[in-house]
Short mmCIF file of N, CA and C and ligand atoms in Angstrom, two decimals:
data_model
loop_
_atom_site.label_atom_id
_atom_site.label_comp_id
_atom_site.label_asym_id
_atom_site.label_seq_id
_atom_site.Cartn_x
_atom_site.Cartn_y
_atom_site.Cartn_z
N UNK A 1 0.85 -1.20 0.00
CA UNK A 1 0.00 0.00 0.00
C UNK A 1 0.89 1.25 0.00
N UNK A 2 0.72 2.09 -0.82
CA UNK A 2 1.60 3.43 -0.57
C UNK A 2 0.94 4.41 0.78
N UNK A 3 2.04 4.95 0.59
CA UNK A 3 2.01 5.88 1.72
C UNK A 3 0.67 6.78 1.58
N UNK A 4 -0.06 7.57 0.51
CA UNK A 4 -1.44 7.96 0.36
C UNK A 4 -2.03 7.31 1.08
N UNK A 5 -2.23 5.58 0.44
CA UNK A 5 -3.45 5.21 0.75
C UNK A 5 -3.54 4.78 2.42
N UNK A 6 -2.22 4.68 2.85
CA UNK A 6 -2.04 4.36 4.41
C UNK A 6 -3.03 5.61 5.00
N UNK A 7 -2.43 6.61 4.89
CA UNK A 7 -3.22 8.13 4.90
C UNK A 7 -4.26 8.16 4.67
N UNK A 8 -4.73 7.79 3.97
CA UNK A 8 -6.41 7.83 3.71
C UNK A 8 -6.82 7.21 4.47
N UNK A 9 -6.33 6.16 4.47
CA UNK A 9 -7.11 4.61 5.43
C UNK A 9 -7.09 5.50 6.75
N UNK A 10 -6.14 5.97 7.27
CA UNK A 10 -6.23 6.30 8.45
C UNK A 10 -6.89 7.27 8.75
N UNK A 11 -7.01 8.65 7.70
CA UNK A 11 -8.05 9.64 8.31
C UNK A 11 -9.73 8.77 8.09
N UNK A 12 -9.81 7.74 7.10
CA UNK A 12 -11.10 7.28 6.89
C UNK A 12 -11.72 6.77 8.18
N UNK A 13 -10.55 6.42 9.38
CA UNK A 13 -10.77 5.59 10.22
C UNK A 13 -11.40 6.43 11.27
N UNK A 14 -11.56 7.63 10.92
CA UNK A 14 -11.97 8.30 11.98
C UNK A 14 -12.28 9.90 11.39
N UNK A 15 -13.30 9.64 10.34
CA UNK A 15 -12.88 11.05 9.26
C UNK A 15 -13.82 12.55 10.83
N UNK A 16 -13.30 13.48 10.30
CA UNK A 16 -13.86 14.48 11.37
C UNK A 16 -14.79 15.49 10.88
N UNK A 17 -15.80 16.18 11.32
CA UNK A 17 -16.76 16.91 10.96
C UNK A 17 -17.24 16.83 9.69
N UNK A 18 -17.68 15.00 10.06
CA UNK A 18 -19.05 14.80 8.73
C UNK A 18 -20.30 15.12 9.85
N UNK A 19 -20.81 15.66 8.19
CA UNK A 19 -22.48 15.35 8.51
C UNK A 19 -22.90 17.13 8.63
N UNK A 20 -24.19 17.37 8.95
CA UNK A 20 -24.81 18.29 7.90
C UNK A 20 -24.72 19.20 9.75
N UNK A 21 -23.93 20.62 9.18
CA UNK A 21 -24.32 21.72 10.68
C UNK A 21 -26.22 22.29 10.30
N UNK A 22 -26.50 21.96 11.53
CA UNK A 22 -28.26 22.51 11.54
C UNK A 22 -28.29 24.05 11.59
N UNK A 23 -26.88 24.76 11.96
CA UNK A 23 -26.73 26.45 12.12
C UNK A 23 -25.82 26.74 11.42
N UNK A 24 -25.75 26.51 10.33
CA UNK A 24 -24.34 27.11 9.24
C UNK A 24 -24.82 28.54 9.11
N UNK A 25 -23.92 29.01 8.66
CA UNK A 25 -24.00 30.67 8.74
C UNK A 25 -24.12 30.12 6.36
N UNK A 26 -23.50 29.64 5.92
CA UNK A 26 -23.45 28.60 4.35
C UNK A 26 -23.01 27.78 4.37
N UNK A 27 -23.32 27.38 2.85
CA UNK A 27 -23.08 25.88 2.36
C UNK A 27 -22.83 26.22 1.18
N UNK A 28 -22.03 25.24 0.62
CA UNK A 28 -21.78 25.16 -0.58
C UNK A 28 -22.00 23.61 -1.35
N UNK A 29 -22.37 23.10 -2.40
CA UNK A 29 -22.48 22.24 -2.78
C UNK A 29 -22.17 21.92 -4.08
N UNK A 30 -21.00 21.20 -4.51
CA UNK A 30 -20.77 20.68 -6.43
C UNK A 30 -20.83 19.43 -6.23
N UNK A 31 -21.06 19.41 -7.67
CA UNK A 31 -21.05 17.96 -8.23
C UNK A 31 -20.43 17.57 -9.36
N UNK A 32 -19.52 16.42 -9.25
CA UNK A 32 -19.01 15.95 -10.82
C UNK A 32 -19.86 14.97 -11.55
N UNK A 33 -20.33 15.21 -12.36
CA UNK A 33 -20.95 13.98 -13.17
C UNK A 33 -20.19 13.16 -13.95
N UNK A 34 -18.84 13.66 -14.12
CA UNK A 34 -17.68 12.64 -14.75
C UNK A 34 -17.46 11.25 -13.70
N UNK A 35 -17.73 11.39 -12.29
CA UNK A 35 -17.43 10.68 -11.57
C UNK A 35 -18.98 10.26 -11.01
N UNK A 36 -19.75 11.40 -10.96
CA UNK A 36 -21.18 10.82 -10.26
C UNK A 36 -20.88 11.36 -8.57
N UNK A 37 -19.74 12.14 -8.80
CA UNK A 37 -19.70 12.57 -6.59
C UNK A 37 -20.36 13.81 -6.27
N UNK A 38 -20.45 13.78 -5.59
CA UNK A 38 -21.06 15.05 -5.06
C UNK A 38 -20.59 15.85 -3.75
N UNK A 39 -19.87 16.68 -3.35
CA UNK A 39 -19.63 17.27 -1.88
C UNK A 39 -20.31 18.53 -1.66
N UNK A 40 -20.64 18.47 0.16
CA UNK A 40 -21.53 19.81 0.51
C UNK A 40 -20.80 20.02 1.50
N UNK A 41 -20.39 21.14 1.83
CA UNK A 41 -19.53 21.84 3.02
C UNK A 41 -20.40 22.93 3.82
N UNK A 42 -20.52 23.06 5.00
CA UNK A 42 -21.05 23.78 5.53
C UNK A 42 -19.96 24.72 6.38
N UNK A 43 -20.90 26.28 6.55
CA UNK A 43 -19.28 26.54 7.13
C UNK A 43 -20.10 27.67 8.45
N UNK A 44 -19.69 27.62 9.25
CA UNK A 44 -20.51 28.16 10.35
C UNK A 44 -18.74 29.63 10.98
N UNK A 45 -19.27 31.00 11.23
CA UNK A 45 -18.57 32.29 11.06
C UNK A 45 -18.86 32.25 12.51
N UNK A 46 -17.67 33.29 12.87
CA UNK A 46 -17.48 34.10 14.41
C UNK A 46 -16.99 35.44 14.19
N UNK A 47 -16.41 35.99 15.01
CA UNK A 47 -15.71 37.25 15.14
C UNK A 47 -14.89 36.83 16.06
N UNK A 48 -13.19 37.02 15.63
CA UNK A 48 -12.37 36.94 16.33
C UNK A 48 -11.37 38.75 16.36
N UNK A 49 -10.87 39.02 16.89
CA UNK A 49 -9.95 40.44 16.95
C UNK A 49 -10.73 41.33 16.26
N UNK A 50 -11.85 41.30 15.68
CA UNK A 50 -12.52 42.42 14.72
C UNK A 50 -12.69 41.35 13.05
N UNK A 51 -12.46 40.38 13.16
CA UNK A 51 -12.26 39.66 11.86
C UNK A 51 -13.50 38.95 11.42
N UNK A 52 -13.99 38.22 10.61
CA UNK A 52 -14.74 37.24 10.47
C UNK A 52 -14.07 36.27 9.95
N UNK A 53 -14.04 34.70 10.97
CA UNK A 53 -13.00 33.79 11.17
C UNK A 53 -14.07 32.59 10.80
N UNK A 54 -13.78 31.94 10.49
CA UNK A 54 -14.64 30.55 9.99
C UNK A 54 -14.21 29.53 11.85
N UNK A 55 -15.58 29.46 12.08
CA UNK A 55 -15.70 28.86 13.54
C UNK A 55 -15.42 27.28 13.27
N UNK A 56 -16.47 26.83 12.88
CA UNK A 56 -16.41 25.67 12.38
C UNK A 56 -16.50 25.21 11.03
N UNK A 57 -16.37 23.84 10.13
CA UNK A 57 -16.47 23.95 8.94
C UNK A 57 -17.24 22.36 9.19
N UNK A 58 -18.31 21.59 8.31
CA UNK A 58 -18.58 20.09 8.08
C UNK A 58 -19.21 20.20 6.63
N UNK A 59 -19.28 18.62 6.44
CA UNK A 59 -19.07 18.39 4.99
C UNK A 59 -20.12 16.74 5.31
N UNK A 60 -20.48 16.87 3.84
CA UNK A 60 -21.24 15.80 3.48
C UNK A 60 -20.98 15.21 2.10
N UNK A 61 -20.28 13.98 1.89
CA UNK A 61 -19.80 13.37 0.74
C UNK A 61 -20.34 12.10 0.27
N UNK A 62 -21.53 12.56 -1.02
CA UNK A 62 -21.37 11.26 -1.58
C UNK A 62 -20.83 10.95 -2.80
N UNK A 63 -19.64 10.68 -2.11
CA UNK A 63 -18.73 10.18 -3.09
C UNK A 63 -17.52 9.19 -2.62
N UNK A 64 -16.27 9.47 -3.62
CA UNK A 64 -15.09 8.58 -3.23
C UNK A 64 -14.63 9.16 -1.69
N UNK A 65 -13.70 7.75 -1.36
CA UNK A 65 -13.38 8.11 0.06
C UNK A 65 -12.22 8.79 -0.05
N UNK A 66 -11.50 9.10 -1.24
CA UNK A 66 -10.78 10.24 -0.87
C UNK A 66 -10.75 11.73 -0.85
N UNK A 67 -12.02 11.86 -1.43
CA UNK A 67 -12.60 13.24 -1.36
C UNK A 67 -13.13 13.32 0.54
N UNK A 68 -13.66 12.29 1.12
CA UNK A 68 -14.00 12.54 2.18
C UNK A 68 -12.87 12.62 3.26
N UNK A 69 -11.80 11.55 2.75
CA UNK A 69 -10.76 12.21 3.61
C UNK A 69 -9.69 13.48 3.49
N UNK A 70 -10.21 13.97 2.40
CA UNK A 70 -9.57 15.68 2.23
C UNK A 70 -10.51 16.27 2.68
N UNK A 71 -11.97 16.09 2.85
CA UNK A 71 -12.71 17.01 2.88
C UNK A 71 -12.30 17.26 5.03
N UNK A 72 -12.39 15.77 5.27
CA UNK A 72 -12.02 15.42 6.78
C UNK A 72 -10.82 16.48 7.28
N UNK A 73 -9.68 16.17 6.42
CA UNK A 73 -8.59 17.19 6.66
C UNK A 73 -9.03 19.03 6.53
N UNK A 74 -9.64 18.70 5.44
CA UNK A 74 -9.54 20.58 5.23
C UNK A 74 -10.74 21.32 6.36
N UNK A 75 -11.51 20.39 6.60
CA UNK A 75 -12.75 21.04 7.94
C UNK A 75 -11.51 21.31 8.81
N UNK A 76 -10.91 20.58 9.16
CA UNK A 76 -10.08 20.97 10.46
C UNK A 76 -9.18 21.79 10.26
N UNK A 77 -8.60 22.35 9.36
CA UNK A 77 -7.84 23.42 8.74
C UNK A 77 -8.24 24.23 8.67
N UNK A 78 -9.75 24.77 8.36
CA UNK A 78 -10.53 26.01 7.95
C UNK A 78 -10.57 26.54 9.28
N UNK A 79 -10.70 25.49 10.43
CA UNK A 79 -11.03 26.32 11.90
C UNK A 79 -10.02 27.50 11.95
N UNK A 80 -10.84 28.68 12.52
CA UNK A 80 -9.99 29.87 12.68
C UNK A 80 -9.37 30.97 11.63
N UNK A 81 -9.94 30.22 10.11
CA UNK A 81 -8.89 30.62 9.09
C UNK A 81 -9.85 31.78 9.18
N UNK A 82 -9.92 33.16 8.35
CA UNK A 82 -10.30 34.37 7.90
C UNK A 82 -11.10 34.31 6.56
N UNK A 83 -11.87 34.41 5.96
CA UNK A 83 -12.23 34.24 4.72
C UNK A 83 -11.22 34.66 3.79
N UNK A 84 -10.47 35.48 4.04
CA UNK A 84 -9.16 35.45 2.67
C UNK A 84 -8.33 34.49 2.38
N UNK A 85 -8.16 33.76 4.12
CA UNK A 85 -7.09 32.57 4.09
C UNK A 85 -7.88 31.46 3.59
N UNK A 86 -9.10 31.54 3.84
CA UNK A 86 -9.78 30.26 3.30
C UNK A 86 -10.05 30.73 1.59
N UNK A 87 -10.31 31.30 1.06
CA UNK A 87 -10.75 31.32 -0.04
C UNK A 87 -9.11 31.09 -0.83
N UNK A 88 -8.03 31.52 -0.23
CA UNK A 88 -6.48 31.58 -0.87
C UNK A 88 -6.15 29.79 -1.14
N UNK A 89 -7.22 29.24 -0.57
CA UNK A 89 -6.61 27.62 -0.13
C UNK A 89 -7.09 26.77 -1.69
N UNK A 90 -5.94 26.07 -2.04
CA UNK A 90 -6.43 24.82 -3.22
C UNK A 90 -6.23 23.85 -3.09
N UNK A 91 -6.60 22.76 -3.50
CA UNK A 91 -7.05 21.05 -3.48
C UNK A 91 -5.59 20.77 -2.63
N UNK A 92 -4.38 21.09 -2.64
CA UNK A 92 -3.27 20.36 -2.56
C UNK A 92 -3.33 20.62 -0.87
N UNK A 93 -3.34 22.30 -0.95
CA UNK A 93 -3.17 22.60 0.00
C UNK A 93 -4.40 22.04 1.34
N UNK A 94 -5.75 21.70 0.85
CA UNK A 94 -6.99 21.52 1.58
C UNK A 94 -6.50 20.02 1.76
N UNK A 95 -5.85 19.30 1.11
CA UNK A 95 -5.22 17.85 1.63
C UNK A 95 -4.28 17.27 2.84
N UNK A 96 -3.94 18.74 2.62
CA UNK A 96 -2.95 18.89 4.47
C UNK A 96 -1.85 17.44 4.60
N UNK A 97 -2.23 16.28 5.28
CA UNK A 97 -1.03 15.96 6.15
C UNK A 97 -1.33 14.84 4.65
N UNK A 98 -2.17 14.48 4.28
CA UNK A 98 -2.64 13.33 2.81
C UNK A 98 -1.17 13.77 1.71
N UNK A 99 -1.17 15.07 1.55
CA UNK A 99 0.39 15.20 0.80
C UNK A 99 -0.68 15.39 -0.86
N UNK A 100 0.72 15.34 -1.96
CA UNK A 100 0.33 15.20 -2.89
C UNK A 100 -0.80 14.29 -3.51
N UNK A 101 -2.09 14.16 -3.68
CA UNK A 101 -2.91 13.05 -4.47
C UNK A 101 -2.24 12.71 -5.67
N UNK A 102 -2.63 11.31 -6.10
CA UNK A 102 -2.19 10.64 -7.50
C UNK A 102 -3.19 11.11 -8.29
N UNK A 103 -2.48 11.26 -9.85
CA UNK A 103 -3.12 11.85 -10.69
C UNK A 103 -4.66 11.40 -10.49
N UNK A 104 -5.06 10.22 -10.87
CA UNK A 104 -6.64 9.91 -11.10
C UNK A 104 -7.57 10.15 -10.00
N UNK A 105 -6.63 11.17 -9.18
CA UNK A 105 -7.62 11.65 -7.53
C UNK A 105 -7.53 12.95 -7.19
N UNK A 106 -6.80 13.67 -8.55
CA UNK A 106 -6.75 15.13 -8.34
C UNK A 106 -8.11 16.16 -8.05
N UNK A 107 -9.10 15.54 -9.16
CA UNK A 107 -10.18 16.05 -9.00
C UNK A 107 -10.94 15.84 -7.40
N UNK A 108 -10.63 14.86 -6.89
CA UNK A 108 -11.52 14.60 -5.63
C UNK A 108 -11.01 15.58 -4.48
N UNK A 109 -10.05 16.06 -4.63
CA UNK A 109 -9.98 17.21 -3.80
C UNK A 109 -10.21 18.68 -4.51
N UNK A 110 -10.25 18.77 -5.61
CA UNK A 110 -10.96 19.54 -6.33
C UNK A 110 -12.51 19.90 -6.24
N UNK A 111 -13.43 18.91 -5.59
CA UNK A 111 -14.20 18.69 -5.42
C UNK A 111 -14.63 19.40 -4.06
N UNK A 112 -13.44 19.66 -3.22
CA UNK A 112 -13.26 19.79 -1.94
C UNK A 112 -13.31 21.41 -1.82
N UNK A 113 -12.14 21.11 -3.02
CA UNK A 113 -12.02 23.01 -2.65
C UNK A 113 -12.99 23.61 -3.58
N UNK A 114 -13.77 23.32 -4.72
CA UNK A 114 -14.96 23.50 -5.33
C UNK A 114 -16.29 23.93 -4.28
N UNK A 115 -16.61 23.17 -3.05
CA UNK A 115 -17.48 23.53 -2.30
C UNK A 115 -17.37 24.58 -1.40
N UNK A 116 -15.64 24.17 -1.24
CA UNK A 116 -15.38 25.63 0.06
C UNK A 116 -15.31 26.55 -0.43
N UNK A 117 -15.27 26.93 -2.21
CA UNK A 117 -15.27 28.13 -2.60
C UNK A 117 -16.58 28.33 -2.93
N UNK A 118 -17.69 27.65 -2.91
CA UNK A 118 -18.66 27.57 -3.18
C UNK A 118 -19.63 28.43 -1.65
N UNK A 119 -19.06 27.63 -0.95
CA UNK A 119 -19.37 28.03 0.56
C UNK A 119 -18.95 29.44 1.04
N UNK A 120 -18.01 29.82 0.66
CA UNK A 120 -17.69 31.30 0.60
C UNK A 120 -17.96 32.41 -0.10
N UNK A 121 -18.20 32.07 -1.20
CA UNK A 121 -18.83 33.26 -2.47
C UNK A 121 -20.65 32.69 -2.56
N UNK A 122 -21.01 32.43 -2.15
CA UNK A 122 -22.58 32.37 -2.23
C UNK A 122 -23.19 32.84 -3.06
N UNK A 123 -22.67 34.27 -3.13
CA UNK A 123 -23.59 35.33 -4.17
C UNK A 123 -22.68 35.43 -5.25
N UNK A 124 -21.30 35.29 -5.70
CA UNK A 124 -20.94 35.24 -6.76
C UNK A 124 -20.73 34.07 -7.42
N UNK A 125 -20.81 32.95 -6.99
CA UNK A 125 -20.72 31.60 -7.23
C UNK A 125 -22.72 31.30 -8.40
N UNK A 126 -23.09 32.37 -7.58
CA UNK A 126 -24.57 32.62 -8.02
C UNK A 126 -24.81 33.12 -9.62
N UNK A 127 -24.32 34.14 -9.39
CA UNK A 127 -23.85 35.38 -10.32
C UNK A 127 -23.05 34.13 -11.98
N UNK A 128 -21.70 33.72 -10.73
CA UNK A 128 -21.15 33.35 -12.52
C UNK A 128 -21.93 32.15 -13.09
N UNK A 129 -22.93 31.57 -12.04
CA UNK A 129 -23.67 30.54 -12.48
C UNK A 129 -24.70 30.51 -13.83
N UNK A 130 -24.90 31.46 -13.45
CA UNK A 130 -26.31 32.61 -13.76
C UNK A 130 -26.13 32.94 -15.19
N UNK A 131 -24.18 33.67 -15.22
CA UNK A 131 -23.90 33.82 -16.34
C UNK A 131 -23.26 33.06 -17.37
N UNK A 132 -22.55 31.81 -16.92
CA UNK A 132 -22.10 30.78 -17.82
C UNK A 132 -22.46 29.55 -17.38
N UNK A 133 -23.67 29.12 -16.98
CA UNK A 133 -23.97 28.35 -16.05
C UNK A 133 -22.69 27.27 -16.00
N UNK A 134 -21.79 27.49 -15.63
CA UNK A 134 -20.90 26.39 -15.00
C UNK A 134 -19.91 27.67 -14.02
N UNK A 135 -18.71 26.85 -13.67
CA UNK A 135 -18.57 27.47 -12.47
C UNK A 135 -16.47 27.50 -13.14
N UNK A 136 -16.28 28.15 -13.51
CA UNK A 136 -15.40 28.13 -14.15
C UNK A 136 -14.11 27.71 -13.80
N UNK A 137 -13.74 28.28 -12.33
CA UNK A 137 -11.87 28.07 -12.06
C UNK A 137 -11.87 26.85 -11.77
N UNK A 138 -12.94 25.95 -10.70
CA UNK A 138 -13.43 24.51 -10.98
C UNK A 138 -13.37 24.06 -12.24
N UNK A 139 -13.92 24.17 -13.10
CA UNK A 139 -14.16 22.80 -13.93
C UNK A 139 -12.98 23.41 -15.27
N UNK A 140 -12.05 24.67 -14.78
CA UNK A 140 -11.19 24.86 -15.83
C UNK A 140 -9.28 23.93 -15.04
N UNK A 141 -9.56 23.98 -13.67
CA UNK A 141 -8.50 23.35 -13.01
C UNK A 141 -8.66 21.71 -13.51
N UNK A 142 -9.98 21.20 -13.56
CA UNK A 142 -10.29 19.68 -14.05
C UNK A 142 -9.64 19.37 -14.97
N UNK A 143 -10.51 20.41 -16.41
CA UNK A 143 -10.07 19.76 -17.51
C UNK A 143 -8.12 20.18 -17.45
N UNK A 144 -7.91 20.88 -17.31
CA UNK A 144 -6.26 20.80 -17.64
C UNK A 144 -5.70 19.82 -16.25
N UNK A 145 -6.25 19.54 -15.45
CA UNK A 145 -5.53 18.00 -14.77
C UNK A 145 -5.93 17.30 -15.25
N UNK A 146 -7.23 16.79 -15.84
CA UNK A 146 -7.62 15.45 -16.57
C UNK A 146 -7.14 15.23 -18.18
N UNK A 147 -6.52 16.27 -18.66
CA UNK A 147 -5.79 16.36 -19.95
C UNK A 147 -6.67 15.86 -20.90
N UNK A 148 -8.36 16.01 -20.36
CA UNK A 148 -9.18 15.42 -21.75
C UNK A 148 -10.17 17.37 -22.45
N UNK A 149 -10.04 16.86 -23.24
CA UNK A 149 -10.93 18.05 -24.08
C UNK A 149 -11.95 19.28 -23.31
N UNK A 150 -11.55 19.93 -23.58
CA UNK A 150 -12.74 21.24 -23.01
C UNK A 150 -14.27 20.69 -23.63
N UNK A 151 -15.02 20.68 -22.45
CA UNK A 151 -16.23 20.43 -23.07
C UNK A 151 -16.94 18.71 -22.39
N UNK A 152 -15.81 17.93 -22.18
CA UNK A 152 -16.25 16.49 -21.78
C UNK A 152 -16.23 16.17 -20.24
N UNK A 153 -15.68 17.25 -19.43
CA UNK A 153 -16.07 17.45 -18.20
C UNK A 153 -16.80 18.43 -17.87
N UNK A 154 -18.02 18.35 -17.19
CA UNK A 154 -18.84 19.24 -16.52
C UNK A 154 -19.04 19.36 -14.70
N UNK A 155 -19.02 20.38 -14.38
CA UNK A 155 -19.00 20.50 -12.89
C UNK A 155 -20.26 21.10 -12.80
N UNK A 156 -21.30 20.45 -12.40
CA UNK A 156 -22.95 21.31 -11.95
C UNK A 156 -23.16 22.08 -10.88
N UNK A 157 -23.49 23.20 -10.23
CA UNK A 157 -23.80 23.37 -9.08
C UNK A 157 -25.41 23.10 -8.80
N UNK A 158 -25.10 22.62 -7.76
CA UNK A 158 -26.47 21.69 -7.44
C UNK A 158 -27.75 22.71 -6.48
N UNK A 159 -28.40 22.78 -6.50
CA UNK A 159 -29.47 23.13 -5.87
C UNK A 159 -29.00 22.74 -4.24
N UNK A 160 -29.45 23.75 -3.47
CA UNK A 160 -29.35 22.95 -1.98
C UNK A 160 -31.07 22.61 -1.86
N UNK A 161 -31.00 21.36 -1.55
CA UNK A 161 -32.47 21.00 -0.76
C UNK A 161 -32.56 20.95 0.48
N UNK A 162 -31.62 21.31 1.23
CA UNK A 162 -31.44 20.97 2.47
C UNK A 162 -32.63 22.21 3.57
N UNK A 163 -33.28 22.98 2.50
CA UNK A 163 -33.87 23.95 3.11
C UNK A 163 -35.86 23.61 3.36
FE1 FES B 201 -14.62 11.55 -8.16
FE2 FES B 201 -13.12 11.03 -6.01
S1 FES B 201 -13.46 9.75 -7.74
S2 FES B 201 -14.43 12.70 -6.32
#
């Protein structure tokens, strides 16, 4: 087993802040239909020194288990972060102690940081929806890691029903 999947196995063994916050301050939710996954991040705000600091963060994945164990890692990373530090964050970095992913798992933390930026821009995530209905720095980071054609991956943003 490589060293990843030891990592995975082990945050899987105990992944941290799944499951849906009943008081999120947002949420964000994508979906790949190349894969059929789906992740929802919830992200619940405070005030720390005069700031607005992300209190808590949870996530809901149905999908691969290595999207859930980045998603596991990056909830616990977001605690405390600022919305600049969180929105500055990408797939590699939201993977934390997991390290580099192998190519055919790039997207699943893509997926990760797809929601948390989703979860943070609410109203412009809205906006570019609105205007190209897809969601662009997402599904433009895909296709140039998946090295297949513009056009044969799609990233949806999903409706929340959770309301
Ligand atoms: Fe698609 Fe992991 S295989 S998110």
């Amino acid at each position: 087993m490589s060293d990843f999947e030891q990592k995975v196995r082990e945050t899987l063994a105990n992944p941290q802040n799944q499951g849906e916050m009943e008081d999120a301050d947002s949420v964000g939710t994508v979906g790949s239909p190349d894969c059929g996954d789906m992740l929802r991040m919830w992200l619940k705000f405070t005030e720390k020194d005069g700031k607005k600091v992300i209190d808590k963060a949870s996530f809901q994945s149905f999908g691969c288990q290595t999207a859930i164990a980045v998603a596991s890692m990056a909830t616990e990373m977001l605690k405390g972060k600022t919305m600049e530090e969180a929105k500055a964050l990408n797939a590699e970095e939201l993977s934390g102690d997991l390290g580099a992913l192998p190519p055919m798992k790039i997207h699943c933390g893509q997926l990760v940081e797809g929601a948390l930026q989703s979860a943070l821009n609410p109203e412009e995530e809205k906006a570019v929806a609105e205007e190209t209905s897809t969601v662009p720095t997402l599904i433009q980071s895909i296709q140039a890691s998946s090295g297949k054609p513009a056009g044969s991956i799609k990233i949806i943003k999903l409706e929340d029903d959770t309301e």
